[in-house]
Amino acid sequence: MKVVELAATFPYVSDPMRIVTKAIGCNNLADPPQNYSLFPVIQQTTGGLNESYSNKTSYRRLHFRGSFSCNSSLRSAINSFPVWPRDVALHWSDMSPLKLPETYRIRALQSSSVGGISQLALSSRTGAYLSNLAQRAAKSDKRTLYEFTRAGMSLDAPEELASVLAAMGDAYFAQ
């Protein structure tokens, strides 16, 4: 199992546009939020506001913490990003940057600068977490099922999700 870390050092103190843009060597002036970004992509509709939003992707919250909040290049990129306030609620915070616990990071890379993926340790705790998540997915109520189907998923999707999560959890216990 892997988790993505949006940090090159812990905490990240350089220009955050380098980690926001996924193209290496991309020029910051080339409008990275439009072309090369990890920001949410909002599909533009050609009609009015009353059209169906079934094909639209939107994130309810986008959080930037720590040194991100005082960086002018990231602020200007966010401010020029064409989203409606109801699509993305942007929160700037001066709280300390998020850090993954050292046990979640690859031991060989713990002291080096990392800008990519860190691997979780294989453990029974991960298996227990996945099994618990599978049980919660299996016990989904009518409201959850309604939200799944409204989003375009099949009626069997929650059941399939529960079985896949359970199988993933079992794989951790087998070791």
PDB file of C-alpha atoms in Angstrom:
ATOM      1  CA  MET A   1       0.000   0.000   0.000  1.00  0.00           C
ATOM      2  CA  LYS A   2       1.341   3.462  -0.836  1.00  0.00           C
ATOM      3  CA  VAL A   3       0.612   7.033   0.130  1.00  0.00           C
ATOM      4  CA  VAL A   4       1.542  10.173  -1.755  1.00  0.00           C
ATOM      5  CA  GLU A   5       3.500  12.851   0.092  1.00  0.00           C
ATOM      6  CA  LEU A   6       3.330  16.362  -1.307  1.00  0.00           C
ATOM      7  CA  ALA A   7       6.611  17.362   0.240  1.00  0.00           C
ATOM      8  CA  ALA A   8      10.208  17.417  -0.880  1.00  0.00           C
ATOM      9  CA  THR A   9      11.654  17.989   2.564  1.00  0.00           C
ATOM     10  CA  PHE A  10       9.920  17.687   5.877  1.00  0.00           C
ATOM     11  CA  PRO A  11       8.660  20.386   6.309  1.00  0.00           C
ATOM     12  CA  TYR A  12       8.747  21.740   2.762  1.00  0.00           C
ATOM     13  CA  VAL A  13      10.054  25.320   2.740  1.00  0.00           C
ATOM     14  CA  SER A  14      10.826  25.996  -0.948  1.00  0.00           C
ATOM     15  CA  ASP A  15       8.493  27.268  -3.669  1.00  0.00           C
ATOM     16  CA  PRO A  16       5.460  24.930  -3.535  1.00  0.00           C
ATOM     17  CA  MET A  17       4.731  25.380  -7.249  1.00  0.00           C
ATOM     18  CA  ARG A  18       7.417  22.762  -7.877  1.00  0.00           C
ATOM     19  CA  ILE A  19       5.399  20.079  -6.138  1.00  0.00           C
ATOM     20  CA  VAL A  20       2.035  21.297  -7.382  1.00  0.00           C
ATOM     21  CA  THR A  21       3.111  20.970 -11.000  1.00  0.00           C
ATOM     22  CA  LYS A  22       3.667  17.381 -12.033  1.00  0.00           C
ATOM     23  CA  ALA A  23       5.752  18.140 -15.133  1.00  0.00           C
ATOM     24  CA  ILE A  24       9.451  18.212 -14.299  1.00  0.00           C
ATOM     25  CA  GLY A  25      11.127  21.339 -15.597  1.00  0.00           C
ATOM     26  CA  CYS A  26       7.788  23.008 -16.324  1.00  0.00           C
ATOM     27  CA  ASN A  27       7.989  26.774 -16.559  1.00  0.00           C
ATOM     28  CA  ASN A  28       5.892  28.395 -13.821  1.00  0.00           C
ATOM     29  CA  LEU A  29       4.815  31.055 -16.318  1.00  0.00           C
ATOM     30  CA  ALA A  30       3.193  28.425 -18.573  1.00  0.00           C
ATOM     31  CA  ASP A  31      -0.031  28.445 -16.523  1.00  0.00           C
ATOM     32  CA  PRO A  32       0.648  25.209 -14.587  1.00  0.00           C
ATOM     33  CA  PRO A  33      -2.740  25.073 -12.848  1.00  0.00           C
ATOM     34  CA  GLN A  34      -4.370  24.749 -16.263  1.00  0.00           C
ATOM     35  CA  ASN A  35      -1.944  22.313 -17.869  1.00  0.00           C
ATOM     36  CA  TYR A  36       0.215  20.346 -15.439  1.00  0.00           C
ATOM     37  CA  SER A  37      -1.443  20.572 -12.077  1.00  0.00           C
ATOM     38  CA  LEU A  38      -2.598  18.325  -9.268  1.00  0.00           C
ATOM     39  CA  PHE A  39      -5.402  20.834  -8.623  1.00  0.00           C
ATOM     40  CA  PRO A  40      -8.959  19.597  -9.266  1.00  0.00           C
ATOM     41  CA  VAL A  41     -10.107  19.921 -12.855  1.00  0.00           C
ATOM     42  CA  ILE A  42     -13.528  21.473 -13.292  1.00  0.00           C
ATOM     43  CA  GLN A  43     -15.203  20.479 -16.541  1.00  0.00           C
ATOM     44  CA  GLN A  44     -16.637  23.533 -18.237  1.00  0.00           C
ATOM     45  CA  THR A  45     -20.277  23.330 -19.302  1.00  0.00           C
ATOM     46  CA  THR A  46     -21.439  25.019 -22.477  1.00  0.00           C
ATOM     47  CA  GLY A  47     -24.990  25.631 -21.286  1.00  0.00           C
ATOM     48  CA  GLY A  48     -26.501  27.442 -18.356  1.00  0.00           C
ATOM     49  CA  LEU A  49     -26.141  26.798 -14.659  1.00  0.00           C
ATOM     50  CA  ASN A  50     -29.180  24.515 -14.484  1.00  0.00           C
ATOM     51  CA  GLU A  51     -27.528  21.716 -16.486  1.00  0.00           C
ATOM     52  CA  SER A  52     -26.899  18.354 -14.909  1.00  0.00           C
ATOM     53  CA  TYR A  53     -23.664  18.167 -12.940  1.00  0.00           C
ATOM     54  CA  SER A  54     -23.243  14.411 -13.461  1.00  0.00           C
ATOM     55  CA  ASN A  55     -20.006  14.807 -15.466  1.00  0.00           C
ATOM     56  CA  LYS A  56     -18.532  17.449 -13.192  1.00  0.00           C
ATOM     57  CA  THR A  57     -15.630  16.813 -10.841  1.00  0.00           C
ATOM     58  CA  SER A  58     -15.330  19.030  -7.817  1.00  0.00           C
ATOM     59  CA  TYR A  59     -13.506  18.905  -4.508  1.00  0.00           C
ATOM     60  CA  ARG A  60     -15.362  20.278  -1.500  1.00  0.00           C
ATOM     61  CA  ARG A  61     -12.206  21.352   0.360  1.00  0.00           C
ATOM     62  CA  LEU A  62      -8.648  22.127  -0.666  1.00  0.00           C
ATOM     63  CA  HIS A  63      -6.296  22.662   2.279  1.00  0.00           C
ATOM     64  CA  PHE A  64      -2.826  24.215   2.225  1.00  0.00           C
ATOM     65  CA  ARG A  65      -1.009  24.338   5.545  1.00  0.00           C
ATOM     66  CA  GLY A  66       2.208  25.778   6.856  1.00  0.00           C
ATOM     67  CA  SER A  67       4.686  27.393   4.488  1.00  0.00           C
ATOM     68  CA  PHE A  68       2.224  27.076   1.606  1.00  0.00           C
ATOM     69  CA  SER A  69       0.053  29.852   2.991  1.00  0.00           C
ATOM     70  CA  CYS A  70       2.700  32.581   2.761  1.00  0.00           C
ATOM     71  CA  ASN A  71       4.070  31.781  -0.692  1.00  0.00           C
ATOM     72  CA  SER A  72       3.110  34.363  -3.312  1.00  0.00           C
ATOM     73  CA  SER A  73       3.535  32.120  -6.390  1.00  0.00           C
ATOM     74  CA  LEU A  74       1.090  29.542  -5.053  1.00  0.00           C
ATOM     75  CA  ARG A  75      -1.343  32.232  -3.919  1.00  0.00           C
ATOM     76  CA  SER A  76      -1.365  33.860  -7.368  1.00  0.00           C
ATOM     77  CA  ALA A  77      -1.829  30.463  -9.048  1.00  0.00           C
ATOM     78  CA  ILE A  78      -4.781  29.673  -6.791  1.00  0.00           C
ATOM     79  CA  ASN A  79      -6.326  33.116  -7.229  1.00  0.00           C
ATOM     80  CA  SER A  80      -6.148  32.815 -11.028  1.00  0.00           C
ATOM     81  CA  PHE A  81      -7.542  29.256 -10.992  1.00  0.00           C
ATOM     82  CA  PRO A  82     -11.034  29.378 -12.570  1.00  0.00           C
ATOM     83  CA  VAL A  83     -13.327  27.711 -10.044  1.00  0.00           C
ATOM     84  CA  TRP A  84     -16.557  28.773  -8.427  1.00  0.00           C
ATOM     85  CA  PRO A  85     -16.528  29.317  -4.658  1.00  0.00           C
ATOM     86  CA  ARG A  86     -19.177  26.591  -4.303  1.00  0.00           C
ATOM     87  CA  ASP A  87     -16.874  24.063  -6.022  1.00  0.00           C
ATOM     88  CA  VAL A  88     -13.717  24.550  -3.978  1.00  0.00           C
ATOM     89  CA  ALA A  89     -13.562  25.961  -0.473  1.00  0.00           C
ATOM     90  CA  LEU A  90      -9.946  27.064  -0.126  1.00  0.00           C
ATOM     91  CA  HIS A  91      -8.524  27.360   3.373  1.00  0.00           C
ATOM     92  CA  TRP A  92      -5.158  28.975   4.092  1.00  0.00           C
ATOM     93  CA  SER A  93      -3.663  28.110   7.436  1.00  0.00           C
ATOM     94  CA  ASP A  94      -0.520  29.000   9.369  1.00  0.00           C
ATOM     95  CA  MET A  95      -0.553  25.686  11.181  1.00  0.00           C
ATOM     96  CA  SER A  96       2.560  23.575  11.044  1.00  0.00           C
ATOM     97  CA  PRO A  97       2.941  21.469   7.879  1.00  0.00           C
ATOM     98  CA  LEU A  98       1.545  17.953   7.841  1.00  0.00           C
ATOM     99  CA  LYS A  99       4.112  15.209   8.319  1.00  0.00           C
ATOM    100  CA  LEU A 100       3.799  11.478   7.864  1.00  0.00           C
ATOM    101  CA  PRO A 101       5.103   9.468  10.807  1.00  0.00           C
ATOM    102  CA  GLU A 102       8.584   8.104  10.176  1.00  0.00           C
ATOM    103  CA  THR A 103       7.246   4.548  10.358  1.00  0.00           C
ATOM    104  CA  TYR A 104       5.165   5.244   7.231  1.00  0.00           C
ATOM    105  CA  ARG A 105       8.180   6.259   5.169  1.00  0.00           C
ATOM    106  CA  ILE A 106      10.721   4.096   3.381  1.00  0.00           C
ATOM    107  CA  ARG A 107      13.651   3.703   5.756  1.00  0.00           C
ATOM    108  CA  ALA A 108      16.274   4.387   3.073  1.00  0.00           C
ATOM    109  CA  LEU A 109      14.639   7.713   2.207  1.00  0.00           C
ATOM    110  CA  GLN A 110      13.835   9.017   5.694  1.00  0.00           C
ATOM    111  CA  SER A 111      16.716  11.473   5.780  1.00  0.00           C
ATOM    112  CA  SER A 112      16.737  12.457   2.106  1.00  0.00           C
ATOM    113  CA  SER A 113      14.569  14.824   0.109  1.00  0.00           C
ATOM    114  CA  VAL A 114      11.560  12.986  -1.274  1.00  0.00           C
ATOM    115  CA  GLY A 115       9.043  14.386  -3.713  1.00  0.00           C
ATOM    116  CA  GLY A 116       7.100  11.291  -4.575  1.00  0.00           C
ATOM    117  CA  ILE A 117       5.677   8.181  -3.026  1.00  0.00           C
ATOM    118  CA  SER A 118       6.429   6.704   0.336  1.00  0.00           C
ATOM    119  CA  GLN A 119       5.523   3.106   1.067  1.00  0.00           C
ATOM    120  CA  LEU A 120       3.630   2.020   4.137  1.00  0.00           C
ATOM    121  CA  ALA A 121       5.128  -0.748   6.186  1.00  0.00           C
ATOM    122  CA  LEU A 122       3.405  -4.100   5.726  1.00  0.00           C
ATOM    123  CA  SER A 123       1.779  -4.847   9.040  1.00  0.00           C
ATOM    124  CA  SER A 124      -1.253  -6.398  10.632  1.00  0.00           C
ATOM    125  CA  ARG A 125      -2.401  -2.865  11.604  1.00  0.00           C
ATOM    126  CA  THR A 126      -2.858  -2.061   7.907  1.00  0.00           C
ATOM    127  CA  GLY A 127      -4.791  -5.296   7.441  1.00  0.00           C
ATOM    128  CA  ALA A 128      -6.994  -4.525  10.442  1.00  0.00           C
ATOM    129  CA  TYR A 129      -7.687  -1.051   9.074  1.00  0.00           C
ATOM    130  CA  LEU A 130      -8.691  -2.420   5.661  1.00  0.00           C
ATOM    131  CA  SER A 131     -10.879  -5.108   7.250  1.00  0.00           C
ATOM    132  CA  ASN A 132     -12.606  -2.491   9.419  1.00  0.00           C
ATOM    133  CA  LEU A 133     -13.151  -0.311   6.355  1.00  0.00           C
ATOM    134  CA  ALA A 134     -14.644  -3.306   4.516  1.00  0.00           C
ATOM    135  CA  GLN A 135     -17.082  -3.933   7.382  1.00  0.00           C
ATOM    136  CA  ARG A 136     -18.178  -0.299   7.333  1.00  0.00           C
ATOM    137  CA  ALA A 137     -18.679  -0.423   3.561  1.00  0.00           C
ATOM    138  CA  ALA A 138     -20.756  -3.597   3.930  1.00  0.00           C
ATOM    139  CA  LYS A 139     -23.004  -1.910   6.508  1.00  0.00           C
ATOM    140  CA  SER A 140     -23.799   1.069   4.305  1.00  0.00           C
ATOM    141  CA  ASP A 141     -27.242   2.537   4.848  1.00  0.00           C
ATOM    142  CA  LYS A 142     -29.851   3.653   2.313  1.00  0.00           C
ATOM    143  CA  ARG A 143     -28.491   7.204   2.270  1.00  0.00           C
ATOM    144  CA  THR A 144     -25.024   5.960   1.289  1.00  0.00           C
ATOM    145  CA  LEU A 145     -26.526   3.721  -1.394  1.00  0.00           C
ATOM    146  CA  TYR A 146     -28.524   6.674  -2.717  1.00  0.00           C
ATOM    147  CA  GLU A 147     -25.358   8.821  -2.935  1.00  0.00           C
ATOM    148  CA  PHE A 148     -23.522   6.008  -4.748  1.00  0.00           C
ATOM    149  CA  THR A 149     -26.250   5.578  -7.353  1.00  0.00           C
ATOM    150  CA  ARG A 150     -26.746   9.323  -7.741  1.00  0.00           C
ATOM    151  CA  ALA A 151     -23.041   9.614  -8.568  1.00  0.00           C
ATOM    152  CA  GLY A 152     -23.535   7.082 -11.378  1.00  0.00           C
ATOM    153  CA  MET A 153     -22.256   3.949  -9.663  1.00  0.00           C
ATOM    154  CA  SER A 154     -24.079   0.642  -9.945  1.00  0.00           C
ATOM    155  CA  LEU A 155     -26.178  -0.742  -7.104  1.00  0.00           C
ATOM    156  CA  ASP A 156     -23.580  -3.467  -6.576  1.00  0.00           C
ATOM    157  CA  ALA A 157     -20.667  -1.025  -6.182  1.00  0.00           C
ATOM    158  CA  PRO A 158     -20.750  -0.807  -2.345  1.00  0.00           C
ATOM    159  CA  GLU A 159     -20.860  -4.609  -2.092  1.00  0.00           C
ATOM    160  CA  GLU A 160     -17.955  -4.954  -4.532  1.00  0.00           C
ATOM    161  CA  LEU A 161     -16.009  -2.316  -2.614  1.00  0.00           C
ATOM    162  CA  ALA A 162     -16.538  -4.206   0.636  1.00  0.00           C
ATOM    163  CA  SER A 163     -15.300  -7.486  -0.862  1.00  0.00           C
ATOM    164  CA  VAL A 164     -12.230  -5.875  -2.449  1.00  0.00           C
ATOM    165  CA  LEU A 165     -11.288  -4.141   0.816  1.00  0.00           C
ATOM    166  CA  ALA A 166     -11.770  -7.382   2.747  1.00  0.00           C
ATOM    167  CA  ALA A 167      -9.534  -9.251   0.296  1.00  0.00           C
ATOM    168  CA  MET A 168      -6.865  -6.558   0.594  1.00  0.00           C
ATOM    169  CA  GLY A 169      -7.041  -6.786   4.391  1.00  0.00           C
ATOM    170  CA  ASP A 170      -6.711 -10.580   4.280  1.00  0.00           C
ATOM    171  CA  ALA A 171      -3.570 -10.252   2.160  1.00  0.00           C
ATOM    172  CA  TYR A 172      -1.846  -8.349   4.981  1.00  0.00           C
ATOM    173  CA  PHE A 173      -2.734 -11.008   7.557  1.00  0.00           C
ATOM    174  CA  ALA A 174      -1.364 -13.813   5.341  1.00  0.00           C
ATOM    175  CA  GLN A 175       2.223 -12.601   5.714  1.00  0.00           C
TER     176      GLN A 175
END
